[in-house]
Each structure stands twice: as C-alpha cells, then as structure tokens.
C-alpha cells in the first residue's frame, strides 16, 4: 500500500454500531480482520447537548414524521426514568461512547449561528 487513505465516519454515536467504529479507530480491526496500516480513521461524534426550552416548544408544535414518534414516546411512556427522559431531550439522540475513545476525543466546541 503506497497511498495513505483517510476514512471519515460521521455521527458515529448516533448508531449502536459505534463499537465497530471504536474497533476500527482504536484497534485497527473490523469484525476480526486486521485493517491495513495505510488506512486511518477520523471519527466524528455528536455532542451531548440538551435542547433549549425554545427547541422543545418548536418540536412540540411540529407535526412531521420522525418528530411525531418522539412526541409519542414523551407523551405515552409514563415509566421513563430520569436518564431516559434526559436522553429524549437531547438535541442529538446519541449512544454512550466507549471509554476507549475518550482519550482520543478532540472537542472542537460548537458552531454559532448568526
């Protein structure tokens, strides 16, 4: 392998397959197969960010596909514990990242809109 290849994986913690990304990034293995050393990975994670009251109100007023399911979950799941309720109020619905990734995380901050 004469060329360096960079693979970018975005929104990795939005899927339960984030452990596969962890294996590729940290262990250089994918489903038990060693990945060639000329392949490098950049993994992008969504932030753990709670919705503002304005965002919550805007979602409550919407009537569109995916958000309807979220409203249904919030309104009908009376057995929510506090962590489940908190995860429903996140800007991005994310899974907890493997601790192995923590030492590799680079916080780029947040974008601002004008």
CSV table of C-alpha atoms in Angstrom, one decimal:
chain,number,residue,atom,x,y,z
A,1,UNK,CA,0.0,0.0,0.0
A,2,UNK,CA,1.7,3.1,-1.3
A,3,UNK,CA,-1.1,5.6,-0.6
A,4,UNK,CA,-2.4,6.8,2.7
A,5,UNK,CA,-6.2,6.5,2.9
A,6,UNK,CA,-8.3,8.5,5.4
A,7,UNK,CA,-11.8,7.3,6.2
A,8,UNK,CA,-14.2,9.8,7.8
A,9,UNK,CA,-17.1,8.3,9.8
A,10,UNK,CA,-19.6,10.9,10.9
A,11,UNK,CA,-22.3,10.7,13.6
A,12,UNK,CA,-20.8,7.5,14.9
A,13,UNK,CA,-22.5,7.8,18.3
A,14,UNK,CA,-25.9,8.1,16.7
A,15,UNK,CA,-25.9,4.4,16.0
A,16,UNK,CA,-25.4,1.3,18.1
A,17,UNK,CA,-22.7,0.3,15.6
A,18,UNK,CA,-20.3,2.8,17.3
A,19,UNK,CA,-18.4,-0.1,18.8
A,20,UNK,CA,-17.4,-1.1,15.2
A,21,UNK,CA,-16.0,2.4,14.7
A,22,UNK,CA,-14.2,2.1,18.0
A,23,UNK,CA,-12.6,-1.2,16.9
A,24,UNK,CA,-11.5,0.3,13.6
A,25,UNK,CA,-10.1,3.5,15.1
A,26,UNK,CA,-8.5,2.2,18.3
A,27,UNK,CA,-7.7,-1.4,17.5
A,28,UNK,CA,-7.4,-1.2,13.7
A,29,UNK,CA,-9.7,-4.3,13.4
A,30,UNK,CA,-13.0,-4.7,11.7
A,31,UNK,CA,-15.0,-7.8,12.5
A,32,UNK,CA,-11.8,-9.6,13.5
A,33,UNK,CA,-9.9,-8.7,10.3
A,34,UNK,CA,-6.8,-6.5,10.7
A,35,UNK,CA,-7.1,-3.2,8.8
A,36,UNK,CA,-4.0,-2.3,6.7
A,37,UNK,CA,-1.8,0.4,8.3
A,38,UNK,CA,-2.2,2.8,5.4
A,39,UNK,CA,-5.8,3.3,6.4
A,40,UNK,CA,-6.5,5.9,9.0
A,41,UNK,CA,-9.9,6.8,10.6
A,42,UNK,CA,-11.4,10.1,11.7
A,43,UNK,CA,-14.5,9.5,13.8
A,44,UNK,CA,-17.0,12.3,14.4
A,45,UNK,CA,-19.3,12.2,17.4
A,46,UNK,CA,-22.4,14.2,18.0
A,47,UNK,CA,-22.3,16.3,21.2
A,48,UNK,CA,-24.3,15.5,24.4
A,49,UNK,CA,-26.4,18.7,24.3
A,50,UNK,CA,-29.7,19.2,25.9
A,51,UNK,CA,-32.4,21.1,24.0
A,52,UNK,CA,-33.3,24.6,25.0
A,53,UNK,CA,-36.9,25.4,26.1
A,54,UNK,CA,-37.4,27.1,22.7
A,55,UNK,CA,-36.3,24.0,20.8
A,56,UNK,CA,-38.6,21.8,23.0
A,57,UNK,CA,-41.5,24.2,22.2
A,58,UNK,CA,-40.8,24.2,18.5
A,59,UNK,CA,-40.7,20.4,18.4
A,60,UNK,CA,-44.0,20.2,20.4
A,61,UNK,CA,-45.6,22.4,17.7
A,62,UNK,CA,-44.3,20.4,14.7
A,63,UNK,CA,-46.3,17.6,13.1
A,64,UNK,CA,-43.8,15.7,10.9
A,65,UNK,CA,-42.7,12.0,10.6
A,66,UNK,CA,-39.8,11.4,12.9
A,67,UNK,CA,-40.7,14.0,15.4
A,68,UNK,CA,-44.2,12.6,15.8
A,69,UNK,CA,-42.6,9.4,17.2
A,70,UNK,CA,-40.5,11.4,19.6
A,71,UNK,CA,-43.6,13.3,20.8
A,72,UNK,CA,-45.5,9.9,21.2
A,73,UNK,CA,-42.6,8.5,23.3
A,74,UNK,CA,-42.6,11.5,25.5
A,75,UNK,CA,-46.3,11.6,26.0
A,76,UNK,CA,-47.0,7.8,26.4
A,77,UNK,CA,-44.0,6.4,28.3
A,78,UNK,CA,-45.0,7.1,31.8
A,79,UNK,CA,-42.4,4.7,33.2
A,80,UNK,CA,-39.5,6.9,32.0
A,81,UNK,CA,-36.7,7.1,34.5
A,82,UNK,CA,-34.7,10.3,34.6
A,83,UNK,CA,-31.9,9.1,32.2
A,84,UNK,CA,-34.5,8.1,29.6
A,85,UNK,CA,-36.3,11.4,29.9
A,86,UNK,CA,-33.0,13.3,29.7
A,87,UNK,CA,-32.0,11.4,26.5
A,88,UNK,CA,-35.3,12.3,24.9
A,89,UNK,CA,-34.5,16.0,25.5
A,90,UNK,CA,-31.1,15.8,23.7
A,91,UNK,CA,-30.5,17.8,20.5
A,92,UNK,CA,-29.0,14.6,19.1
A,93,UNK,CA,-30.2,11.2,20.1
A,94,UNK,CA,-26.9,9.5,20.9
A,95,UNK,CA,-25.4,6.4,22.5
A,96,UNK,CA,-22.8,6.4,25.2
A,97,UNK,CA,-19.3,6.3,23.6
A,98,UNK,CA,-16.9,3.6,24.6
A,99,UNK,CA,-14.4,4.8,27.2
A,100,UNK,CA,-11.5,3.9,25.0
A,101,UNK,CA,-12.5,6.8,22.7
A,102,UNK,CA,-12.3,9.4,25.5
A,103,UNK,CA,-8.5,9.7,25.3
A,104,UNK,CA,-8.8,10.4,21.6
A,105,UNK,CA,-11.6,13.0,21.7
A,106,UNK,CA,-10.8,16.4,20.4
A,107,UNK,CA,-13.5,18.9,21.4
A,108,UNK,CA,-14.0,21.4,18.5
A,109,UNK,CA,-16.5,23.4,20.5
A,110,UNK,CA,-19.8,24.3,18.9
A,111,UNK,CA,-20.8,26.2,15.8
A,112,UNK,CA,-22.6,29.5,16.2
A,113,UNK,CA,-25.3,30.8,14.0
A,114,UNK,CA,-25.9,34.4,13.2
